Coordinates of C-alpha atoms in Angstrom, one line a residue:
Chain Q
M993 CA 11.2 14.2 -16.5
N994 CA 9.7 11.5 -13.5
L995 CA 10.3 7.6 -14.7
A996 CA 8.4 6.0 -11.9
Y997 CA 5.4 8.5 -12.3
R998 CA 5.6 7.9 -16.7
D999 CA 5.3 4.5 -16.7
I1000 CA 2.2 4.7 -14.1
R1001 CA 0.6 6.8 -16.4
H1002 CA 1.9 4.3 -19.7
N1003 CA -0.5 1.2 -18.0
L1004 CA -2.5 4.0 -15.6
G1005 CA -5.6 1.7 -16.7
R1006 CA -4.0 -1.4 -14.4
F1007 CA -2.4 0.8 -12.1
L1008 CA -5.7 1.9 -11.1
L1009 CA -7.6 -1.2 -11.2
T1010 CA -3.5 -2.2 -8.4
C1011 CA -5.1 0.1 -6.5
M1012 CA -8.6 -0.7 -6.2
G1013 CA -7.6 -3.9 -4.9
L1014 CA -5.6 -3.1 -2.2
G1015 CA -7.9 -0.6 -1.7
L1016 CA -11.0 -2.8 -0.9
L1017 CA -8.2 -5.0 1.0
L1018 CA -6.8 -2.2 3.6
S1019 CA -10.9 -0.9 3.8
V1020 CA -11.2 -4.1 5.0
V1021 CA -7.8 -3.5 7.7
L1022 CA -9.8 -0.5 8.0
A1023 CA -13.4 -1.6 8.8
M1024 CA -11.6 -4.3 11.1
I1025 CA -9.8 -1.8 13.2
G1026 CA -12.8 -0.1 12.8
I1027 CA -15.6 -2.5 13.9
Y1028 CA -13.3 -3.5 17.0
R1029 CA -12.7 0.1 18.4
G1030 CA -16.7 0.4 18.2
L1031 CA -16.6 -2.9 20.4
V1032 CA -14.5 -1.1 23.2
V1033 CA -16.4 2.1 23.0
D1034 CA -20.0 0.6 22.8
A1035 CA -18.5 -1.6 25.5
L1036 CA -18.6 1.9 27.3
T1037 CA -21.3 3.4 26.5
I1038 CA -24.1 2.5 28.9
A1039 CA -21.1 2.9 31.4
R1040 CA -20.7 6.6 30.7
A1041 CA -23.2 7.6 30.4
P1042 CA -25.2 8.7 33.1
A1043 CA -21.5 10.6 34.1
V1044 CA -21.2 9.4 37.4
D1045 CA -17.9 8.6 39.4
L1046 CA -19.2 5.7 41.2
W1047 CA -21.6 3.4 40.9
V1048 CA -23.3 1.2 44.1
V1049 CA -24.1 -2.5 43.6
E1050 CA -25.1 -5.9 45.2
A1051 CA -22.5 -7.1 47.2
N1052 CA -19.5 -9.4 45.8
T1053 CA -20.4 -9.0 42.7
R1054 CA -19.0 -6.5 39.7
G1055 CA -22.6 -5.1 38.8
P1056 CA -24.2 -4.3 36.5
F1057 CA -22.5 -5.1 33.3
A1058 CA -20.5 -8.4 33.9
E1059 CA -23.2 -9.4 37.2
A1060 CA -26.6 -9.8 37.6
S1061 CA -26.7 -7.0 40.9
R1062 CA -29.9 -6.2 42.7
I1063 CA -30.6 -4.2 46.1
P1064 CA -33.1 -2.1 47.5
G1065 CA -34.2 1.1 46.2
D1066 CA -34.2 3.9 49.0
I1067 CA -30.0 2.7 48.9
R1068 CA -30.1 5.5 46.6
E1069 CA -31.8 8.0 50.2
A1070 CA -28.0 6.3 51.6
V1071 CA -25.7 7.2 49.0
A1072 CA -27.1 10.3 48.5
R1073 CA -26.2 11.9 52.6
I1074 CA -23.1 10.6 52.5
A1075 CA -20.4 13.1 52.2
D1076 CA -18.8 14.2 48.7
V1077 CA -22.2 12.6 47.5
T1078 CA -23.9 15.8 45.3
A1079 CA -26.3 13.5 43.1
A1080 CA -28.2 9.9 43.1
G1081 CA -30.1 7.8 41.7
S1082 CA -31.4 4.2 40.7
I1083 CA -31.0 3.0 37.9
T1084 CA -31.8 -0.8 36.0
Y1085 CA -31.2 -2.5 33.3
Q1086 CA -32.8 -5.1 31.3
T1087 CA -32.8 -6.5 27.6
V1088 CA -36.2 -7.3 26.7
E1089 CA -37.2 -8.7 22.6
T1090 CA -40.6 -6.4 21.7
E1091 CA -42.6 -6.4 18.2
Y1092 CA -42.6 -4.0 16.3
Q1093 CA -42.8 -3.7 12.4
G1094 CA -43.8 -7.6 12.0
G1095 CA -40.2 -8.3 13.2
K1096 CA -38.4 -9.1 16.7
L1097 CA -36.7 -5.6 18.6
R1098 CA -34.3 -6.3 21.0
L1099 CA -33.7 -3.9 23.1
Y1100 CA -32.1 -2.8 26.0
V1101 CA -33.4 -1.1 28.7
I1102 CA -32.5 1.3 31.2
G1103 CA -35.1 2.6 33.8
Y1104 CA -33.6 6.1 35.7
E1105 CA -35.4 9.2 37.6
L1106 CA -36.2 11.6 36.3
T1107 CA -34.6 14.2 38.4
R1108 CA -31.3 12.0 39.0
P1109 CA -28.1 11.0 37.3
G1110 CA -28.6 7.7 35.2
G1111 CA -30.7 9.5 32.0
P1112 CA -29.9 10.2 28.2
P1113 CA -26.8 12.2 28.1
E1114 CA -28.2 14.0 24.6
I1115 CA -31.2 14.1 23.5
V1116 CA -30.8 14.4 19.5
E1117 CA -34.2 14.8 18.8
G1118 CA -38.1 15.0 20.3
R1119 CA -37.7 15.8 24.1
D1120 CA -37.0 14.1 27.6
I1121 CA -39.1 12.3 28.9
A1122 CA -41.8 14.7 30.7
R1123 CA -44.5 12.3 32.1
S1124 CA -43.9 9.6 35.4
H1125 CA -45.5 6.3 33.1
Y1126 CA -45.6 5.3 29.4
E1127 CA -42.2 8.0 27.8
M1128 CA -39.4 6.6 26.7
V1129 CA -36.5 7.9 24.4
A1130 CA -34.7 5.8 21.9
D1131 CA -31.4 5.5 20.1
R1132 CA -32.2 5.9 16.7
S1133 CA -30.6 2.2 16.0
T1134 CA -33.9 1.1 17.3
G1135 CA -35.3 2.0 13.6
L1136 CA -37.7 3.6 16.0
T1137 CA -39.4 7.0 15.0
L1138 CA -40.9 10.3 17.5
G1139 CA -44.3 9.8 18.3
E1140 CA -44.4 5.5 17.1
R1141 CA -45.8 3.0 20.0
V1142 CA -44.4 -0.1 21.2
Q1143 CA -45.3 -3.0 23.5
L1144 CA -43.6 -3.6 26.0
G1145 CA -44.8 -5.4 28.8
R1146 CA -47.7 -4.8 29.2
N1147 CA -47.7 -2.1 28.5
T1148 CA -47.5 0.1 26.1
F1149 CA -44.8 3.4 25.4
T1150 CA -44.9 6.5 23.2
V1151 CA -41.7 7.4 21.5
V1152 CA -40.5 10.9 22.9
G1153 CA -37.2 11.3 22.7
L1154 CA -34.2 10.6 20.3
T1155 CA -30.6 9.6 21.3
R1156 CA -27.5 8.2 19.4
H1157 CA -24.5 5.8 20.0
Q1158 CA -26.6 4.2 22.9
V1159 CA -25.9 0.6 22.4
N1160 CA -25.5 -1.7 25.4
S1161 CA -21.8 -4.3 25.1
G1162 CA -24.0 -7.1 22.8
G1163 CA -25.0 -4.4 21.1
D1164 CA -28.6 -4.3 21.8
P1165 CA -29.5 0.3 20.9
A1166 CA -30.7 0.9 24.4
I1167 CA -34.3 3.0 25.5
Y1168 CA -35.0 5.0 28.3
I1169 CA -37.7 4.6 30.3
T1170 CA -38.7 5.1 33.8
L1171 CA -37.6 3.5 37.1
P1172 CA -40.9 2.3 38.2
D1173 CA -41.8 1.4 34.7
A1174 CA -38.7 -0.6 34.8
Q1175 CA -39.3 -1.7 37.4
K1176 CA -42.7 -3.6 36.8
L1177 CA -41.2 -3.9 33.2
Q1178 CA -38.7 -6.6 35.6
F1179 CA -40.2 -7.2 38.3
D1180 CA -43.7 -7.2 38.2
L1181 CA -45.2 -11.0 37.2
A1182 CA -48.0 -11.3 34.5
P1183 CA -51.2 -12.7 37.0
P1184 CA -51.1 -15.9 36.6
A1185 CA -47.9 -16.0 37.9
A1186 CA -48.2 -13.9 40.8
R1187 CA -51.5 -16.3 41.3
V1188 CA -48.6 -19.0 41.8
Q1189 CA -46.2 -17.0 44.1
L1190 CA -49.6 -15.7 46.7
A1191 CA -51.1 -19.1 46.9
R1192 CA -47.5 -20.1 47.3
G1193 CA -46.9 -17.3 49.7
S1194 CA -43.8 -15.3 48.5
G1195 CA -46.7 -13.2 46.8
G1196 CA -46.1 -9.0 47.5
A1197 CA -42.6 -8.8 47.9
S1198 CA -41.3 -5.0 46.8
L1199 CA -41.1 -4.4 43.2
D1200 CA -38.5 -1.5 44.4
T1201 CA -35.2 -2.7 43.9
V1202 CA -32.5 -1.2 41.1
N1203 CA -29.9 -2.7 39.3
A1204 CA -27.3 -0.4 41.2
V1205 CA -27.7 3.5 42.6
V1206 CA -24.9 5.5 40.5
A1207 CA -23.2 8.8 42.1
R1208 CA -21.3 11.9 41.4
L1209 CA -18.9 13.2 43.8
H1210 CA -17.6 17.1 44.8
P1211 CA -14.5 17.2 42.0
N1212 CA -12.0 17.6 44.7
A1213 CA -13.4 13.9 46.7
S1214 CA -11.2 11.1 45.7
P1215 CA -14.0 7.8 44.2
D1216 CA -12.2 5.3 45.7
A1217 CA -12.0 6.9 49.4
T1218 CA -16.2 7.3 49.5
A1219 CA -16.6 3.9 47.8
E1220 CA -14.3 2.0 50.3
T1221 CA -17.0 4.5 52.7
I1222 CA -19.1 2.5 51.1
Q1223 CA -18.4 -1.1 51.2
R1224 CA -18.6 -0.5 55.0
W1225 CA -22.5 -1.9 54.1
K1226 CA -22.2 -5.5 54.2
H1227 CA -24.7 -5.8 51.2
L1228 CA -23.0 -3.6 48.8
A1229 CA -20.6 -3.5 46.9
A1230 CA -19.0 0.0 45.6
I1231 CA -17.2 0.7 42.1
T1232 CA -15.4 3.5 41.4
Q1233 CA -16.3 4.7 37.3
E1234 CA -12.3 3.9 35.8
A1235 CA -12.8 0.2 38.1
Q1236 CA -16.2 -0.8 36.1
E1237 CA -14.6 0.7 32.9
V1238 CA -12.4 -2.1 33.3
I1239 CA -14.9 -4.3 33.7
L1240 CA -16.1 -3.8 30.8
S1241 CA -13.8 -3.3 28.7
R1242 CA -11.0 -5.9 30.3
S1243 CA -14.0 -8.8 30.8
L1244 CA -16.8 -7.9 29.7
V1245 CA -15.6 -7.8 25.4
D1246 CA -12.0 -9.0 26.4
R1247 CA -13.0 -12.2 24.9
A1248 CA -14.7 -10.3 21.3
R1249 CA -11.8 -7.7 21.6
R1250 CA -8.9 -9.8 21.6
Q1251 CA -10.7 -12.4 19.1
I1252 CA -11.6 -8.5 16.3
G1253 CA -8.0 -7.8 17.0
L1254 CA -6.1 -11.0 16.3
F1255 CA -8.2 -11.4 13.0
T1256 CA -7.4 -8.0 13.4
S1257 CA -3.7 -8.3 12.8
L1258 CA -3.7 -11.4 10.5
L1259 CA -5.9 -9.8 8.0
L1260 CA -2.8 -6.8 8.3
A1261 CA 0.2 -9.4 7.6
V1262 CA -1.9 -10.3 4.5
S1263 CA -2.8 -7.5 2.9
A1264 CA 1.7 -7.1 4.1
V1265 CA 2.5 -9.7 2.2
I1266 CA 0.0 -9.4 -0.9
I1267 CA 1.0 -5.5 -1.0
A1268 CA 4.4 -7.0 -0.9
L1269 CA 4.1 -9.6 -3.8
I1270 CA 2.4 -6.9 -6.6
I1271 CA 5.8 -4.6 -5.4
F1272 CA 7.7 -7.5 -6.5
T1273 CA 5.5 -9.3 -9.0
M1274 CA 5.6 -4.9 -11.1
T1275 CA 9.7 -4.9 -10.6
M1276 CA 9.7 -8.0 -12.4
E1277 CA 8.1 -7.0 -15.3
K1278 CA 10.6 -4.6 -15.9
L1279 CA 13.4 -6.6 -15.4
K1280 CA 14.2 -6.2 -18.9
Q1281 CA 13.6 -2.1 -19.1
I1282 CA 15.7 -2.0 -15.8
A1283 CA 18.3 -3.5 -17.5
T1284 CA 18.2 -1.3 -20.7
L1285 CA 18.1 1.5 -18.3
K1286 CA 21.3 0.5 -16.4
L1287 CA 23.0 -0.1 -20.3
I1288 CA 22.6 3.0 -21.7
G1289 CA 23.7 5.2 -18.1
A1290 CA 21.0 4.9 -15.5
S1291 CA 22.2 5.6 -12.2
D1292 CA 21.3 2.8 -9.6
R1293 CA 19.8 5.8 -7.5
T1294 CA 17.4 6.3 -10.4
I1295 CA 16.3 3.3 -10.4
V1296 CA 15.8 3.2 -7.0
G1297 CA 13.4 6.4 -7.1
M1298 CA 11.4 4.6 -9.9
I1299 CA 11.5 1.6 -7.9
V1300 CA 10.6 3.7 -5.1
Q1301 CA 8.2 6.4 -5.7
Q1302 CA 5.7 3.6 -7.2
A1303 CA 5.6 1.1 -4.4
L1304 CA 5.0 4.3 -2.7
A1305 CA 2.3 5.6 -5.1
L1306 CA 0.2 2.0 -5.2
G1307 CA 0.4 2.5 -1.2
L1308 CA -0.6 5.3 -0.3
I1309 CA -3.8 5.5 -3.4
G1310 CA -4.4 2.4 -2.4
F1311 CA -4.9 3.5 0.7
A1312 CA -6.4 6.7 0.5
I1313 CA -8.9 4.5 -1.8
G1314 CA -9.6 2.1 1.1
A1315 CA -10.4 5.7 3.6
A1316 CA -12.5 6.6 0.9
I1317 CA -14.6 3.9 0.9
I1318 CA -14.8 2.5 5.0
V1319 CA -15.9 6.5 5.6
N1320 CA -18.8 6.4 2.8
I1321 CA -20.3 2.5 3.9
K1322 CA -19.3 3.1 7.8
D1323 CA -22.1 3.8 9.0
Y1324 CA -24.1 0.5 7.1
F1325 CA -22.6 -1.9 9.6
P1326 CA -25.0 -3.2 11.5
R1327 CA -22.5 -2.7 15.0
R1328 CA -20.8 0.4 14.7
V1329 CA -17.2 1.3 12.9
I1330 CA -15.0 3.9 14.5
L1331 CA -12.3 5.4 12.7
E1332 CA -10.4 7.1 14.9
P1333 CA -7.8 9.9 13.1
D1334 CA -4.8 8.2 15.0
N1335 CA -5.8 4.5 14.3
V1336 CA -5.9 5.9 10.2
A1337 CA -2.8 7.5 10.9
V1338 CA -0.6 4.4 12.1
L1339 CA -2.9 2.1 9.3
G1340 CA -1.5 4.2 6.6
L1341 CA 2.5 4.4 8.7
I1342 CA 2.4 0.8 8.0
V1343 CA 1.6 1.0 4.7
I1344 CA 4.4 3.0 4.2
A1345 CA 6.4 0.3 6.0
V1346 CA 5.5 -2.2 3.9
C1347 CA 5.9 -0.7 0.5
L1348 CA 9.0 0.6 1.6
L1349 CA 10.5 -2.8 1.8
A1350 CA 8.4 -4.6 0.0
S1351 CA 10.3 -1.8 -3.0
G1352 CA 13.3 -3.3 -1.6
L1353 CA 13.6 -6.6 -2.4
G1354 CA 12.5 -5.2 -5.7
V1355 CA 15.1 -3.3 -5.3
R1356 CA 17.9 -6.3 -4.3
A1357 CA 16.1 -7.8 -7.4
A1358 CA 16.7 -4.5 -10.1
L1359 CA 20.7 -4.0 -8.5
R1360 CA 21.5 -7.5 -9.5
V1361 CA 20.5 -7.2 -12.8
D1362 CA 23.4 -7.6 -15.4
P1363 CA 22.5 -4.5 -17.8
A1364 CA 24.0 -7.5 -20.9
T1365 CA 20.4 -8.7 -20.4
A1366 CA 19.0 -5.7 -22.6
L1367 CA 22.0 -6.9 -25.4
G1368 CA 20.0 -10.4 -24.9
G1369 CA 22.5 -12.5 -25.2
Chain Z
M145 CA 37.8 1.4 -45.8
T146 CA 37.3 4.3 -45.3
G147 CA 38.7 5.2 -41.6
S148 CA 42.2 3.7 -42.7
D149 CA 43.8 6.5 -43.2
S150 CA 43.3 7.5 -38.6
A151 CA 46.2 7.0 -37.2
I152 CA 44.7 6.1 -34.0
P153 CA 41.4 3.5 -34.1
L154 CA 38.7 4.2 -31.4
V155 CA 39.0 0.6 -29.9
R156 CA 42.1 -1.0 -28.9
L157 CA 41.5 -4.5 -28.1
N158 CA 45.3 -6.2 -26.9
G159 CA 45.4 -9.7 -24.8
I160 CA 41.5 -9.8 -24.1
S161 CA 40.2 -13.0 -22.4
K162 CA 37.2 -14.5 -20.4
H163 CA 36.9 -17.4 -19.6
F164 CA 33.3 -18.6 -16.9
G165 CA 34.1 -21.3 -14.3
E166 CA 37.1 -23.5 -13.0
G167 CA 38.8 -26.6 -13.7
E168 CA 36.5 -29.3 -15.2
T169 CA 33.8 -26.3 -15.9
R170 CA 35.9 -23.4 -16.6
V171 CA 34.6 -22.0 -20.3
D172 CA 37.2 -19.6 -22.6
A173 CA 34.5 -17.6 -24.3
L174 CA 37.6 -15.3 -25.0
R175 CA 41.3 -16.3 -26.1
E176 CA 43.4 -13.8 -26.0
V177 CA 41.7 -11.4 -28.4
S178 CA 43.1 -8.3 -29.9
L179 CA 42.3 -5.6 -32.8
E180 CA 42.0 -2.2 -33.6
V181 CA 38.4 0.1 -35.0
F182 CA 39.1 3.0 -37.1
P183 CA 36.8 6.3 -36.7
R184 CA 34.0 6.0 -40.0
Q185 CA 34.8 2.0 -39.9
V186 CA 31.3 0.5 -39.2
V187 CA 33.1 -3.3 -38.6
A188 CA 30.8 -7.0 -38.2
L189 CA 31.5 -9.4 -35.7
L190 CA 30.5 -12.7 -36.8
G191 CA 30.8 -16.6 -35.5
P192 CA 28.9 -18.9 -34.8
S193 CA 26.7 -19.5 -31.2
G194 CA 28.7 -19.8 -28.3
S195 CA 32.0 -18.0 -30.5
G196 CA 31.9 -15.5 -28.0
K197 CA 30.5 -12.4 -29.9
T198 CA 27.9 -11.2 -27.8
T199 CA 30.9 -11.6 -24.9
L200 CA 33.5 -8.8 -26.9
L201 CA 30.4 -7.1 -27.4
N202 CA 29.8 -7.2 -23.7
V203 CA 33.6 -5.8 -22.9
I204 CA 33.6 -3.4 -25.2
G205 CA 30.3 -2.0 -24.5
C206 CA 32.2 -1.8 -20.1
I207 CA 29.4 -4.1 -18.9
L208 CA 31.4 -7.9 -18.3
D209 CA 35.1 -7.8 -16.9
P210 CA 37.2 -9.6 -19.6
S211 CA 39.6 -12.1 -17.2
A212 CA 42.8 -10.7 -18.8
G213 CA 43.8 -7.5 -21.3
S214 CA 43.7 -4.9 -21.7
M215 CA 41.4 -1.8 -23.5
E216 CA 41.8 1.6 -24.7
L217 CA 38.3 3.4 -25.8
D218 CA 38.3 6.9 -28.0
G219 CA 42.4 7.9 -26.8
E220 CA 41.7 6.5 -23.7
L221 CA 43.3 3.3 -22.0
V222 CA 40.1 1.9 -19.6
L223 CA 41.4 -0.8 -18.8
H224 CA 45.0 -2.4 -17.7
D225 CA 46.1 -6.6 -16.8
A226 CA 41.8 -6.7 -16.7
R227 CA 41.3 -3.9 -14.2
W228 CA 39.6 -0.8 -14.8
Q229 CA 41.5 2.5 -15.0
R230 CA 37.6 4.3 -14.1
G231 CA 35.4 3.3 -10.4
D232 CA 32.5 4.4 -12.6
L233 CA 31.4 2.5 -15.6
R234 CA 28.5 3.6 -15.7
R235 CA 29.5 7.4 -17.0
L236 CA 32.7 5.8 -19.1
R237 CA 29.7 3.4 -21.4
L238 CA 27.4 7.4 -20.8
D239 CA 30.5 9.6 -22.3
K240 CA 32.2 7.4 -24.8
I241 CA 29.2 4.5 -26.2
G242 CA 26.0 4.0 -27.2
F243 CA 24.0 0.9 -27.9
I244 CA 21.4 -0.1 -30.3
F245 CA 19.5 -3.6 -29.1
Q246 CA 18.9 -6.5 -31.3
Y247 CA 15.2 -5.8 -30.8
H248 CA 15.1 -2.0 -30.4
N249 CA 13.8 -2.2 -26.3
L250 CA 13.0 0.9 -26.5
L251 CA 11.0 2.4 -23.3
P252 CA 7.3 1.6 -23.4
F253 CA 6.4 4.1 -21.6
L254 CA 8.1 6.8 -23.3
D255 CA 7.4 8.0 -26.6
A256 CA 9.9 8.7 -29.0
T257 CA 11.5 12.2 -28.3
D258 CA 12.0 10.9 -24.6
N259 CA 13.0 7.9 -25.2
V260 CA 16.0 9.9 -26.6
A261 CA 16.0 12.2 -24.2
V262 CA 15.9 9.7 -21.7
V263 CA 19.9 8.7 -22.0
L264 CA 21.4 12.9 -22.4
Q265 CA 18.2 13.5 -18.8
L266 CA 20.8 10.4 -17.3
A267 CA 24.0 12.5 -18.2
G268 CA 22.9 16.0 -16.3
V269 CA 20.9 18.0 -19.0
D270 CA 18.4 19.5 -18.5
I271 CA 14.8 17.5 -20.0
A272 CA 14.2 20.9 -21.9
A273 CA 17.0 20.8 -23.8
A274 CA 17.2 17.2 -23.5
R275 CA 14.3 16.5 -25.7
K276 CA 14.9 19.7 -28.3
R277 CA 18.1 17.9 -29.2
A278 CA 15.3 14.7 -29.3
V279 CA 13.6 15.9 -31.8
E280 CA 16.9 17.2 -34.1
L281 CA 18.1 13.9 -33.7
L282 CA 15.0 12.2 -34.8
D283 CA 14.6 14.4 -37.8
Y284 CA 18.5 13.6 -39.0
L285 CA 17.4 10.3 -38.8
E286 CA 13.7 10.8 -41.4
V287 CA 11.9 9.9 -38.4
G288 CA 10.3 13.0 -37.4
H289 CA 7.3 12.7 -37.9
R290 CA 7.0 10.3 -35.1
K291 CA 8.6 11.6 -32.7
S292 CA 5.6 12.0 -30.4
A293 CA 4.5 8.2 -30.9
M294 CA 4.6 5.2 -28.4
P295 CA 6.7 2.3 -29.0
S296 CA 4.2 0.4 -29.9
K297 CA 2.1 2.2 -32.7
L298 CA 5.7 2.4 -33.9
S299 CA 7.2 -0.3 -37.1
G300 CA 10.1 -2.0 -36.9
G301 CA 12.5 0.2 -38.9
E302 CA 10.8 3.3 -37.2
A303 CA 11.6 2.3 -34.1
Q304 CA 15.0 0.8 -35.2
R305 CA 15.8 4.5 -36.2
V306 CA 14.9 5.9 -32.9
A307 CA 16.8 3.3 -30.7
I308 CA 19.5 4.9 -33.0
A309 CA 19.0 8.4 -31.8
R310 CA 19.3 6.8 -28.5
A311 CA 21.9 5.5 -29.5
L312 CA 23.6 9.0 -30.6
A313 CA 22.0 11.0 -27.8
N314 CA 25.7 11.7 -25.9
S315 CA 27.4 11.9 -29.6
P316 CA 29.2 8.8 -28.8
R317 CA 32.2 7.9 -31.0
I318 CA 31.0 4.2 -30.7
I319 CA 28.8 2.6 -30.5
L320 CA 27.6 -0.8 -30.7
A321 CA 24.7 -2.8 -32.0
D322 CA 23.3 -6.6 -31.1
E323 CA 22.2 -8.0 -34.7
P324 CA 20.3 -3.9 -35.4
T325 CA 18.5 -5.8 -38.6
A326 CA 17.8 -9.2 -37.3
A327 CA 13.8 -7.9 -36.9
L328 CA 14.1 -6.2 -40.1
D329 CA 13.2 -7.3 -43.2
S330 CA 15.5 -6.4 -46.0
R331 CA 14.9 -3.6 -47.9
R332 CA 14.8 -2.3 -43.9
A333 CA 17.8 -3.9 -43.2
G334 CA 19.5 -1.9 -46.5
I335 CA 18.0 0.9 -44.6
V336 CA 19.8 0.6 -41.3
M337 CA 22.7 0.0 -42.6
D338 CA 23.0 2.6 -44.8
L339 CA 22.5 5.5 -41.5
L340 CA 25.0 3.2 -39.9
R341 CA 27.3 4.1 -42.8
K342 CA 25.8 7.8 -43.0
L343 CA 26.4 8.3 -39.1
A344 CA 30.4 6.5 -39.4
V345 CA 31.5 9.6 -42.0
E346 CA 29.1 12.1 -40.5
R347 CA 30.3 11.9 -36.6
D348 CA 33.6 10.5 -37.7
A349 CA 32.9 7.6 -35.8
A350 CA 33.1 3.5 -35.2
I351 CA 30.0 0.6 -35.8
I352 CA 30.4 -2.0 -34.4
A353 CA 27.8 -4.9 -35.3
V354 CA 27.3 -8.2 -33.5
T355 CA 25.2 -10.2 -36.6
H356 CA 23.7 -13.4 -38.6
D357 CA 22.9 -11.0 -41.3
E358 CA 24.4 -12.6 -44.3
K359 CA 22.6 -10.3 -46.3
I360 CA 24.7 -7.6 -45.0
F361 CA 27.7 -9.0 -45.0
D362 CA 28.7 -6.6 -47.7
R363 CA 28.2 -3.1 -45.4
F364 CA 31.3 -3.8 -43.2
D365 CA 34.3 -2.0 -44.5
R366 CA 35.7 -5.1 -42.1
I367 CA 34.8 -8.4 -40.7
F368 CA 36.0 -9.8 -37.7
R369 CA 35.5 -14.3 -37.2
L370 CA 35.5 -15.5 -34.0
R371 CA 35.7 -19.1 -33.9
D372 CA 35.8 -21.0 -29.7
G373 CA 37.3 -17.3 -28.2
R374 CA 39.6 -16.0 -31.2
L375 CA 39.8 -14.5 -33.6
E376 CA 40.5 -16.0 -37.3

């Protein structure tokens, strides 16, 4: 007969409640790991969306995400003519707030050229933008639905398609509109402001300004070499996709990433201590029974097996409950929670290791128990 | 005295001493205790608190190392000049000694049958055979009808009978009992003592009990009185 199993079965309610408590704690750890991963992935999402090899931005900047960048729209034609460039597209980014269902809706607006790189990576519902003006593709997390009309600046846009998981590093959901609409939204002044500018003699500035030009290269081309070519034009900087991702993950979300990372580590340490205390207390409560078992002839191996099996059962069931909880509620978090199998597996291994370590403390106490204790005198 | 005819004692102690601490803190719990207990004898260890009864029981039960002396159990020299002659005292206990506790000490997570069977399983008997033997023992002790009950559902007398069945599981010839009737009323205490006597006779065993229970003194074949670690 398995003593560990029989003991658990005897106190099943209490054991399951302990597992549930541990599960809730581990679900918080898993949530933090998921939030951490989500933060990193979200930060890279927008940069990865155009699926390009090169970002051409304003000289001496690390734009368009980490720093502001403005370059003339016709740069795209110059970039497109460079050897090894297969496609290039102008792109703008800006954050706007609009009224939606009586509240504020914060949106990350991406302007792109319809037939060039820079548009939504996939349409999960509806269609891509087909008209030159006043249509948009919105991320599902905006809450917008197909056919809805949203006021942006002085114009009203209709939602014609939905995409998913397109948010910026701050978690604001993205919408895609055509480049001319985006340029007008970003650079066109309201009539009173325009009149003031005109009166000051600085009115007729070109709207054809973009934040970046993105470029795809031949598969065998070297992004670094092409970037070097572009940087010979003194008014431009070129950043490879790899470098852009480094800027986003190391620079833009670095503090938030480290903050969450540190908190997760702290939470993991607290969980380890709590697991250790639970298992140690479970063992200490059974010292009299362990002394009796020793007196009637149980070997150390039998006693160690009982404690370790219970510790592992507690850890694994608690972990399974925690994982089940977080898998079922992760979509309700305001920001993305990404649980990757390797992260979950690593936490599972950590829980097992903590359980074994914690049971070691219990085992040590159990092996020190004098069988004479059972005789009560 | 029923066992006085048997020539070979089941328990023979020769000059057993045990002290705790050294120097000014030294306490002599046992001083050159020698005694013999024969098969079919039910003997009592009596004495005031601190007289060394439990220490002596622990030495006979091979769970406490004495400071001096020798001991034979069931004809085997297990202790010579305060040195155990077997490396594995757990196995020695499993083979030769059964324990009965003051408060039965049944494992709360096993039913009556498995509380008995667990001893057999620890000795290497397969679980089916262990359970069969356990049920036989419970029937023998007239508590077979409670074989599936958990300890918390047993009365004091029933629990003590199950504990006795557990002590008998490996057919030991030496049974050590620590205040076996302390938790029972007079009637149940009498029943348990009758049962222990029956076991001693039918199984050719020796029973050594520590007790303060005056109402059962007349049930023992022999009484060893301890005072300050010495036999009177």
